[in-house]
Amino acid sequence: MSDDFKRQLQDYADGKLTGNDKEQFELELEKMEAYQAYLGELMGNDEDRHPLVDGSAYKASTPIKEASLLRRSKWRARIQTALTAIGILITFTLISAILTGLFYGLGKRSSIYQDVVSSAIALTRPNLTVSGGSNSNAYFTMDYKGNMKKKIGDSEVSVGDFQLKFVLGWPMGEQTTWHSERNNSNTSLFLLSGSDAASNNQDWATLEKLPEGTVTEAFVSLDKRYTTDELLQKFNGKNMTPVWFAAYTGQERKLGVAELVMNPVGFPAYPLWHAEDMQVTSRSEEKRGWFGKTVMESSISPGIQTYGDGSVRDKNFLDTLHLLQKYATITNRLAPWLPLEPTITYLEANGVKLYGVVVTGPTKELLKLKEEQWVSSIRVGEVRLWNWNNR
């Protein structure tokens, strides 16, 4: 074995050989392993059976030891290469986790995305809200997970689980798990034309059959379009609560002669306050280490009248639509049927007019709506046992 070969062997064992030099040397090792294996077969393990070489006994153990040394060196190099790769992966993961946290934390991007998600669901899925939180991971990904709820009676009832994954700020698909198939009924809930639909509507009969001691969610279609203030006044003094309003946008997809609305758009009775709407009441900062600090802030939302402030609610509705327009990639993922630009244009030009409302309350109180002229028809939603405080 030459000194140059020994040096290369030592460099290979130490992981110093790279590129073409490493490939060429590994080819030489493979050749030597094949030669030595064949030589070992010819010579066997008994040194007395072999001829003398240069006047001395040729020891069969010599090539075997060299082969063992070569194999150990080769495996040592492989393990070192694998450990290096693992180290690089771990380092990259740690760095990407730090950069991911900075990416989603910069400019409160994570909080804004949460606001957009909850707003898109609240405006396009009647009487449905989602509340949850986000968690940034490595590789510039973030997971938003939340619980979907409905207002039925005086309780917020969990109806499903929601998850949305972000990659570099792009939503990659919604995953919704409903607790019941009935919860996933967000189409054909309202009628645009009223006429004699009330007398033929089978859901009135359903309300009559439901027992006392229950509360119901109902989707009420109106006989015409009302302003927000006009509709709110209809509920003043009634033992029920409006929870979601269906707004006419001029973009409705209609089905049938009765004009069933597919995928209605509207807003919750209680406004969707955003960060710019909140009034800061107190703020304090506490230093953490050399460069860090903890900021503690408390704020309150604007007050609103139970059966009034229609202009405030309408403005909040339009502000929320503008927020969804600004983050259209998220909105299009959650509500691909919502044409944002023409919807906003129509509402700004014609004002907010309502053709439907989701109400909840005691079942027998909702049945009284059949006698109201402004009620066109009704569709029964979720029903629960009594959880109501009389108004």
GROMACS .gro file of C-alpha atoms in nm:
model
  391
    1MET     CA    1   0.000   0.000   0.000
    2SER     CA    2   0.159   0.326  -0.114
    3ASP     CA    3   0.192   0.633   0.104
    4ASP     CA    4  -0.030   0.829  -0.135
    5PHE     CA    5  -0.304   0.566  -0.108
    6LYS     CA    6  -0.272   0.564   0.271
    7ARG     CA    7  -0.309   0.942   0.275
    8GLN     CA    8  -0.618   0.925   0.056
    9LEU     CA    9  -0.762   0.652   0.275
   10GLN     CA   10  -0.709   0.863   0.587
   11ASP     CA   11  -0.864   1.169   0.418
   12TYR     CA   12  -1.162   0.957   0.313
   13ALA     CA   13  -1.206   0.823   0.666
   14ASP     CA   14  -1.193   1.180   0.800
   15GLY     CA   15  -1.450   1.300   0.545
   16LYS     CA   16  -1.206   1.535   0.374
   17LEU     CA   17  -1.248   1.394   0.025
   18THR     CA   18  -1.527   1.564  -0.171
   19GLY     CA   19  -1.667   1.582  -0.520
   20ASN     CA   20  -1.495   1.390  -0.797
   21ASP     CA   21  -1.199   1.284  -0.575
   22LYS     CA   22  -1.441   1.112  -0.336
   23GLU     CA   23  -1.626   0.935  -0.618
   24GLN     CA   24  -1.304   0.811  -0.779
   25PHE     CA   25  -1.167   0.683  -0.449
   26GLU     CA   26  -1.490   0.499  -0.367
   27LEU     CA   27  -1.467   0.326  -0.707
   28GLU     CA   28  -1.111   0.214  -0.620
   29LEU     CA   29  -1.234   0.082  -0.284
   30GLU     CA   30  -1.508  -0.116  -0.451
   31LYS     CA   31  -1.254  -0.270  -0.688
   32MET     CA   32  -1.023  -0.359  -0.397
   33GLU     CA   33  -1.309  -0.515  -0.202
   34ALA     CA   34  -1.395  -0.733  -0.502
   35TYR     CA   35  -1.028  -0.834  -0.552
   36GLN     CA   36  -0.974  -0.909  -0.185
   37ALA     CA   37  -1.295  -1.111  -0.158
   38TYR     CA   38  -1.188  -1.323  -0.453
   39LEU     CA   39  -0.834  -1.358  -0.315
   40GLY     CA   40  -0.974  -1.465   0.020
   41GLU     CA   41  -1.175  -1.739  -0.148
   42LEU     CA   42  -0.865  -1.868  -0.329
   43MET     CA   43  -0.637  -1.862  -0.027
   44GLY     CA   44  -0.878  -1.973   0.245
   45ASN     CA   45  -0.809  -1.915   0.615
   46ASP     CA   46  -0.523  -2.166   0.662
   47GLU     CA   47  -0.188  -2.001   0.599
   48ASP     CA   48  -0.007  -2.341   0.573
   49ARG     CA   49  -0.195  -2.423   0.255
   50HIS     CA   50  -0.051  -2.128   0.060
   51PRO     CA   51   0.278  -2.095  -0.122
   52LEU     CA   52   0.563  -1.875  -0.004
   53VAL     CA   53   0.584  -1.527  -0.137
   54ASP     CA   54   0.934  -1.369  -0.145
   55GLY     CA   55   1.063  -1.645   0.086
   56SER     CA   56   0.805  -1.584   0.362
   57ALA     CA   57   0.462  -1.731   0.440
   58TYR     CA   58   0.180  -1.526   0.290
   59LYS     CA   59  -0.068  -1.462   0.563
   60ALA     CA   60  -0.431  -1.484   0.451
   61SER     CA   61  -0.539  -1.260   0.733
   62THR     CA   62  -0.366  -0.959   0.576
   63PRO     CA   63  -0.613  -0.893   0.291
   64ILE     CA   64  -0.903  -0.971   0.524
   65LYS     CA   65  -0.784  -0.709   0.774
   66GLU     CA   66  -0.734  -0.457   0.495
   67ALA     CA   67  -1.086  -0.524   0.364
   68SER     CA   68  -1.227  -0.480   0.714
   69LEU     CA   69  -1.040  -0.151   0.751
   70LEU     CA   70  -1.169  -0.028   0.416
   71ARG     CA   71  -1.526  -0.121   0.503
   72ARG     CA   72  -1.504   0.055   0.839
   73SER     CA   73  -1.362   0.366   0.671
   74LYS     CA   74  -1.637   0.365   0.412
   75TRP     CA   75  -1.914   0.331   0.670
   76ARG     CA   76  -1.752   0.597   0.888
   77ALA     CA   77  -1.759   0.836   0.592
   78ARG     CA   78  -2.121   0.751   0.516
   79ILE     CA   79  -2.227   0.810   0.878
   80GLN     CA   80  -2.039   1.139   0.884
   81THR     CA   81  -2.213   1.247   0.562
   82ALA     CA   82  -2.553   1.152   0.706
   83LEU     CA   83  -2.484   1.338   1.031
   84THR     CA   84  -2.377   1.643   0.832
   85ALA     CA   85  -2.700   1.631   0.631
   86ILE     CA   86  -2.907   1.595   0.950
   87GLY     CA   87  -2.723   1.889   1.104
   88ILE     CA   88  -2.790   2.103   0.798
   89LEU     CA   89  -3.160   2.008   0.807
   90ILE     CA   90  -3.191   2.091   1.177
   91THR     CA   91  -3.014   2.423   1.128
   92PHE     CA   92  -3.235   2.511   0.831
   93THR     CA   93  -3.547   2.417   1.028
   94LEU     CA   94  -3.449   2.639   1.321
   95ILE     CA   95  -3.367   2.932   1.093
   96SER     CA   96  -3.690   2.891   0.895
   97ALA     CA   97  -3.891   2.872   1.219
   98ILE     CA   98  -3.743   3.204   1.330
   99LEU     CA   99  -3.804   3.365   0.990
  100THR     CA  100  -4.159   3.222   0.982
  101GLY     CA  101  -4.236   3.379   1.319
  102LEU     CA  102  -4.103   3.712   1.197
  103PHE     CA  103  -4.298   3.689   0.872
  104TYR     CA  104  -4.637   3.627   1.034
  105GLY     CA  105  -4.568   3.855   1.328
  106LEU     CA  106  -4.451   4.152   1.121
  107GLY     CA  107  -4.727   4.409   1.090
  108LYS     CA  108  -4.958   4.185   1.295
  109ARG     CA  109  -5.006   3.972   0.983
  110SER     CA  110  -5.124   3.674   1.187
  111SER     CA  111  -5.395   3.877   1.364
  112ILE     CA  112  -5.511   4.030   1.037
  113TYR     CA  113  -5.541   3.688   0.872
  114GLN     CA  114  -5.750   3.566   1.166
  115ASP     CA  115  -5.977   3.869   1.128
  116VAL     CA  116  -6.018   3.806   0.754
  117VAL     CA  117  -6.101   3.438   0.807
  118SER     CA  118  -6.363   3.505   1.074
  119SER     CA  119  -6.511   3.794   0.871
  120ALA     CA  120  -6.537   3.591   0.549
  121ILE     CA  121  -6.723   3.315   0.729
  122ALA     CA  122  -6.951   3.553   0.922
  123LEU     CA  123  -7.058   3.738   0.603
  124THR     CA  124  -7.117   3.437   0.379
  125ARG     CA  125  -7.254   3.173   0.617
  126PRO     CA  126  -7.571   3.280   0.797
  127ASN     CA  127  -7.557   3.269   1.177
  128LEU     CA  128  -7.217   3.104   1.173
  129THR     CA  129  -6.905   3.233   1.345
  130VAL     CA  130  -6.557   3.093   1.395
  131SER     CA  131  -6.325   3.169   1.683
  132GLY     CA  132  -5.979   3.028   1.726
  133GLY     CA  133  -5.611   3.103   1.698
  134SER     CA  134  -5.311   3.058   1.473
  135ASN     CA  135  -4.977   2.889   1.520
  136SER     CA  136  -4.677   2.956   1.296
  137ASN     CA  137  -4.455   2.658   1.213
  138ALA     CA  138  -4.131   2.612   1.022
  139TYR     CA  139  -4.095   2.653   0.645
  140PHE     CA  140  -4.314   2.967   0.637
  141THR     CA  141  -4.638   2.785   0.722
  142MET     CA  142  -4.910   2.883   0.966
  143ASP     CA  143  -5.212   2.686   1.086
  144TYR     CA  144  -5.536   2.855   1.184
  145LYS     CA  145  -5.771   2.638   1.389
  146GLY     CA  146  -6.108   2.741   1.521
  147ASN     CA  147  -6.444   2.627   1.648
  148MET     CA  148  -6.758   2.704   1.446
  149LYS     CA  149  -7.063   2.815   1.642
  150LYS     CA  150  -7.425   2.916   1.596
  151LYS     CA  151  -7.646   3.132   1.815
  152ILE     CA  152  -7.945   2.918   1.911
  153GLY     CA  153  -8.155   3.063   2.186
  154ASP     CA  154  -7.926   3.234   2.432
  155SER     CA  155  -7.639   2.988   2.381
  156GLU     CA  156  -7.347   2.970   2.141
  157VAL     CA  157  -7.367   2.612   2.016
  158SER     CA  158  -7.061   2.440   1.869
  159VAL     CA  159  -7.146   2.293   1.527
  160GLY     CA  160  -6.808   2.213   1.375
  161ASP     CA  161  -6.431   2.251   1.364
  162PHE     CA  162  -6.242   2.463   1.114
  163GLN     CA  163  -5.882   2.463   0.992
  164LEU     CA  164  -5.695   2.664   0.730
  165LYS     CA  165  -5.326   2.632   0.639
  166PHE     CA  166  -5.117   2.922   0.513
  167VAL     CA  167  -4.791   2.899   0.316
  168LEU     CA  168  -4.613   3.234   0.280
  169GLY     CA  169  -4.947   3.404   0.344
  170TRP     CA  170  -5.137   3.202   0.084
  171PRO     CA  171  -5.434   2.992   0.204
  172MET     CA  172  -5.392   2.630   0.099
  173GLY     CA  173  -5.736   2.482   0.158
  174GLU     CA  174  -6.014   2.479   0.412
  175GLN     CA  175  -6.086   2.175   0.627
  176THR     CA  176  -6.428   2.179   0.795
  177THR     CA  177  -6.559   1.900   1.013
  178TRP     CA  178  -6.931   1.932   1.087
  179HIS     CA  179  -7.082   1.775   1.397
  180SER     CA  180  -7.399   1.711   1.196
  181GLU     CA  181  -7.486   1.719   0.826
  182ARG     CA  182  -7.769   1.960   0.905
  183ASN     CA  183  -7.511   2.220   1.009
  184ASN     CA  184  -7.374   2.228   0.655
  185SER     CA  185  -7.685   2.384   0.501
  186ASN     CA  186  -7.585   2.733   0.393
  187THR     CA  187  -7.773   2.754   0.063
  188SER     CA  188  -8.135   2.814  -0.037
  189LEU     CA  189  -8.230   2.959   0.301
  190PHE     CA  190  -8.409   3.274   0.187
  191LEU     CA  191  -8.662   3.376  -0.077
  192LEU     CA  192  -8.636   3.697  -0.275
  193SER     CA  193  -9.002   3.701  -0.380
  194GLY     CA  194  -9.269   3.663  -0.115
  195SER     CA  195  -9.631   3.658  -0.245
  196ASP     CA  196  -9.818   3.350  -0.124
  197ALA     CA  197  -9.511   3.153  -0.014
  198ALA     CA  198  -9.618   3.180   0.352
  199SER     CA  199  -9.938   2.979   0.308
  200ASN     CA  200  -9.757   2.694   0.136
  201ASN     CA  201  -9.448   2.686   0.353
  202GLN     CA  202  -9.419   2.351   0.535
  203ASP     CA  203  -9.185   2.485   0.799
  204TRP     CA  204  -9.471   2.661   0.976
  205ALA     CA  205  -9.619   2.317   1.034
  206THR     CA  206  -9.283   2.201   1.167
  207LEU     CA  207  -9.282   2.484   1.421
  208GLU     CA  208  -9.632   2.389   1.533
  209LYS     CA  209  -9.522   2.030   1.598
  210LEU     CA  210  -9.212   2.124   1.796
  211PRO     CA  211  -9.276   2.106   2.171
  212GLU     CA  212  -9.282   2.381   2.432
  213GLY     CA  213  -8.952   2.421   2.612
  214THR     CA  214  -8.743   2.438   2.296
  215VAL     CA  215  -8.560   2.720   2.121
  216THR     CA  216  -8.523   2.740   1.746
  217GLU     CA  217  -8.306   2.901   1.481
  218ALA     CA  218  -8.517   3.023   1.188
  219PHE     CA  219  -8.438   3.178   0.849
  220VAL     CA  220  -8.706   3.437   0.777
  221SER     CA  221  -8.771   3.576   0.428
  222LEU     CA  222  -8.928   3.923   0.412
  223ASP     CA  223  -9.212   4.053   0.198
  224LYS     CA  224  -8.992   4.332   0.062
  225ARG     CA  225  -8.651   4.491   0.123
  226TYR     CA  226  -8.606   4.691   0.441
  227THR     CA  227  -8.337   4.920   0.576
  228THR     CA  228  -8.148   4.791   0.878
  229ASP     CA  229  -8.324   5.033   1.113
  230GLU     CA  230  -8.667   4.942   0.976
  231LEU     CA  231  -8.607   4.570   1.026
  232LEU     CA  232  -8.461   4.612   1.374
  233GLN     CA  233  -8.773   4.797   1.485
  234LYS     CA  234  -8.984   4.497   1.380
  235PHE     CA  235  -8.827   4.302   1.668
  236ASN     CA  236  -8.860   4.571   1.932
  237GLY     CA  237  -9.083   4.424   2.201
  238LYS     CA  238  -9.076   4.069   2.063
  239ASN     CA  239  -8.946   3.775   2.266
  240MET     CA  240  -8.687   3.674   2.007
  241THR     CA  241  -8.350   3.796   1.876
  242PRO     CA  242  -8.231   3.876   1.521
  243VAL     CA  243  -7.880   3.737   1.476
  244TRP     CA  244  -7.796   3.773   1.104
  245PHE     CA  245  -7.923   3.989   0.817
  246ALA     CA  246  -7.931   3.892   0.448
  247ALA     CA  247  -7.842   4.196   0.234
  248TYR     CA  248  -7.942   4.243  -0.129
  249THR     CA  249  -7.628   4.292  -0.340
  250GLY     CA  250  -7.760   4.268  -0.695
  251GLN     CA  251  -7.537   3.963  -0.748
  252GLU     CA  252  -7.763   3.693  -0.600
  253ARG     CA  253  -7.774   3.352  -0.762
  254LYS     CA  254  -8.142   3.253  -0.777
  255LEU     CA  255  -8.313   2.917  -0.813
  256GLY     CA  256  -8.670   2.850  -0.921
  257VAL     CA  257  -8.979   3.066  -0.958
  258ALA     CA  258  -8.976   3.155  -0.587
  259GLU     CA  259  -8.618   3.277  -0.633
  260LEU     CA  260  -8.437   3.081  -0.368
  261VAL     CA  261  -8.110   3.257  -0.294
  262MET     CA  262  -7.801   3.043  -0.328
  263ASN     CA  263  -7.515   3.145  -0.099
  264PRO     CA  264  -7.662   3.460   0.061
  265VAL     CA  265  -7.438   3.746   0.175
  266GLY     CA  266  -7.505   3.952   0.485
  267PHE     CA  267  -7.379   4.047   0.828
  268PRO     CA  268  -7.427   3.956   1.195
  269ALA     CA  269  -7.663   4.166   1.405
  270TYR     CA  270  -7.371   4.246   1.633
  271PRO     CA  271  -7.105   4.424   1.423
  272LEU     CA  272  -6.770   4.268   1.337
  273TRP     CA  273  -6.543   4.521   1.504
  274HIS     CA  274  -6.190   4.537   1.364
  275ALA     CA  275  -5.866   4.668   1.513
  276GLU     CA  276  -5.919   5.020   1.381
  277ASP     CA  277  -6.266   5.031   1.541
  278MET     CA  278  -6.143   4.961   1.892
  279GLN     CA  279  -6.084   5.238   2.145
  280VAL     CA  280  -5.768   5.188   2.352
  281THR     CA  281  -5.835   5.246   2.721
  282SER     CA  282  -5.491   5.161   2.864
  283ARG     CA  283  -5.146   5.067   2.740
  284SER     CA  284  -4.824   4.971   2.917
  285GLU     CA  285  -4.483   4.844   2.812
  286GLU     CA  286  -4.239   4.629   3.008
  287LYS     CA  287  -3.880   4.573   2.892
  288ARG     CA  288  -3.762   4.213   2.853
  289GLY     CA  289  -3.388   4.166   2.818
  290TRP     CA  290  -3.176   4.400   2.608
  291PHE     CA  291  -3.400   4.425   2.302
  292GLY     CA  292  -3.737   4.275   2.393
  293LYS     CA  293  -4.045   4.422   2.553
  294THR     CA  294  -4.393   4.316   2.650
  295VAL     CA  295  -4.680   4.542   2.551
  296MET     CA  296  -5.007   4.515   2.742
  297GLU     CA  297  -5.308   4.689   2.594
  298SER     CA  298  -5.679   4.693   2.671
  299SER     CA  299  -5.950   4.833   2.447
  300ILE     CA  300  -6.327   4.846   2.412
  301SER     CA  301  -6.556   4.831   2.111
  302PRO     CA  302  -6.806   5.106   2.027
  303GLY     CA  303  -7.144   5.091   2.193
  304ILE     CA  304  -7.450   5.011   1.985
  305GLN     CA  305  -7.826   5.025   2.040
  306THR     CA  306  -8.011   4.694   2.040
  307TYR     CA  307  -8.281   4.809   1.797
  308GLY     CA  308  -8.105   5.098   1.627
  309ASP     CA  309  -7.778   5.236   1.491
  310GLY     CA  310  -7.855   5.094   1.148
  311SER     CA  311  -7.607   5.331   0.981
  312VAL     CA  312  -7.330   5.208   1.212
  313ARG     CA  313  -7.408   4.846   1.129
  314ASP     CA  314  -7.425   4.921   0.755
  315LYS     CA  315  -7.089   5.098   0.762
  316ASN     CA  316  -6.934   4.809   0.953
  317PHE     CA  317  -7.070   4.572   0.687
  318LEU     CA  318  -6.908   4.773   0.408
  319ASP     CA  319  -6.583   4.813   0.602
  320THR     CA  320  -6.569   4.437   0.643
  321LEU     CA  321  -6.627   4.384   0.271
  322HIS     CA  322  -6.340   4.622   0.197
  323LEU     CA  323  -6.120   4.419   0.433
  324LEU     CA  324  -6.212   4.102   0.245
  325GLN     CA  325  -6.138   4.279  -0.084
  326LYS     CA  326  -5.792   4.377   0.041
  327TYR     CA  327  -5.716   4.014   0.122
  328ALA     CA  328  -5.897   3.864  -0.174
  329THR     CA  329  -5.683   3.549  -0.190
  330ILE     CA  330  -5.814   3.438   0.150
  331THR     CA  331  -6.171   3.544   0.071
  332ASN     CA  332  -6.171   3.360  -0.263
  333ARG     CA  333  -6.056   3.045  -0.089
  334LEU     CA  334  -6.333   3.060   0.174
  335ALA     CA  335  -6.612   3.212  -0.037
  336PRO     CA  336  -6.535   3.168  -0.408
  337TRP     CA  337  -6.897   3.250  -0.492
  338LEU     CA  338  -6.871   3.606  -0.352
  339PRO     CA  339  -6.804   3.867  -0.626
  340LEU     CA  340  -6.648   4.133  -0.405
  341GLU     CA  341  -6.601   4.424  -0.643
  342PRO     CA  342  -6.953   4.434  -0.795
  343THR     CA  343  -7.106   4.366  -0.453
  344ILE     CA  344  -6.928   4.663  -0.295
  345THR     CA  345  -7.007   4.885  -0.595
  346TYR     CA  346  -7.378   4.801  -0.576
  347LEU     CA  347  -7.405   4.854  -0.199
  348GLU     CA  348  -7.221   5.185  -0.209
  349ALA     CA  349  -7.446   5.309  -0.488
  350ASN     CA  350  -7.781   5.177  -0.359
  351GLY     CA  351  -7.734   5.141   0.016
  352VAL     CA  352  -7.789   4.835   0.234
  353LYS     CA  353  -8.133   4.678   0.197
  354LEU     CA  354  -8.234   4.355   0.369
  355TYR     CA  355  -8.452   4.076   0.231
  356GLY     CA  356  -8.398   3.813   0.503
  357VAL     CA  357  -8.304   3.765   0.866
  358VAL     CA  358  -8.198   3.479   1.091
  359VAL     CA  359  -8.382   3.489   1.423
  360THR     CA  360  -8.371   3.272   1.732
  361GLY     CA  361  -8.591   3.238   2.037
  362PRO     CA  362  -8.865   3.022   2.193
  363THR     CA  363  -9.021   2.801   1.928
  364LYS     CA  364  -9.377   2.910   2.002
  365GLU     CA  365  -9.276   3.277   1.986
  366LEU     CA  366  -9.129   3.226   1.639
  367LEU     CA  367  -9.456   3.064   1.534
  368LYS     CA  368  -9.627   3.399   1.596
  369LEU     CA  369  -9.432   3.547   1.303
  370LYS     CA  370  -9.678   3.373   1.072
  371GLU     CA  371  -9.924   3.650   1.152
  372GLU     CA  372  -9.680   3.929   1.062
  373GLN     CA  373  -9.737   4.088   0.720
  374TRP     CA  374  -9.368   4.162   0.675
  375VAL     CA  375  -9.282   3.790   0.700
  376SER     CA  376  -9.297   3.605   0.370
  377SER     CA  377  -9.180   3.257   0.466
  378ILE     CA  378  -8.969   3.073   0.719
  379ARG     CA  379  -8.721   2.788   0.719
  380VAL     CA  380  -8.648   2.603   1.042
  381GLY     CA  381  -8.282   2.554   1.133
  382GLU     CA  382  -8.136   2.411   1.453
  383VAL     CA  383  -8.354   2.327   1.754
  384ARG     CA  384  -8.234   2.295   2.114
  385LEU     CA  385  -8.380   2.250   2.459
  386TRP     CA  386  -8.479   2.560   2.651
  387ASN     CA  387  -8.192   2.800   2.728
  388TRP     CA  388  -8.377   3.130   2.705
  389ASN     CA  389  -8.409   3.439   2.924
  390ASN     CA  390  -8.734   3.613   2.838
  391ARG     CA  391  -8.691   3.960   2.687
   0.00000   0.00000   0.00000
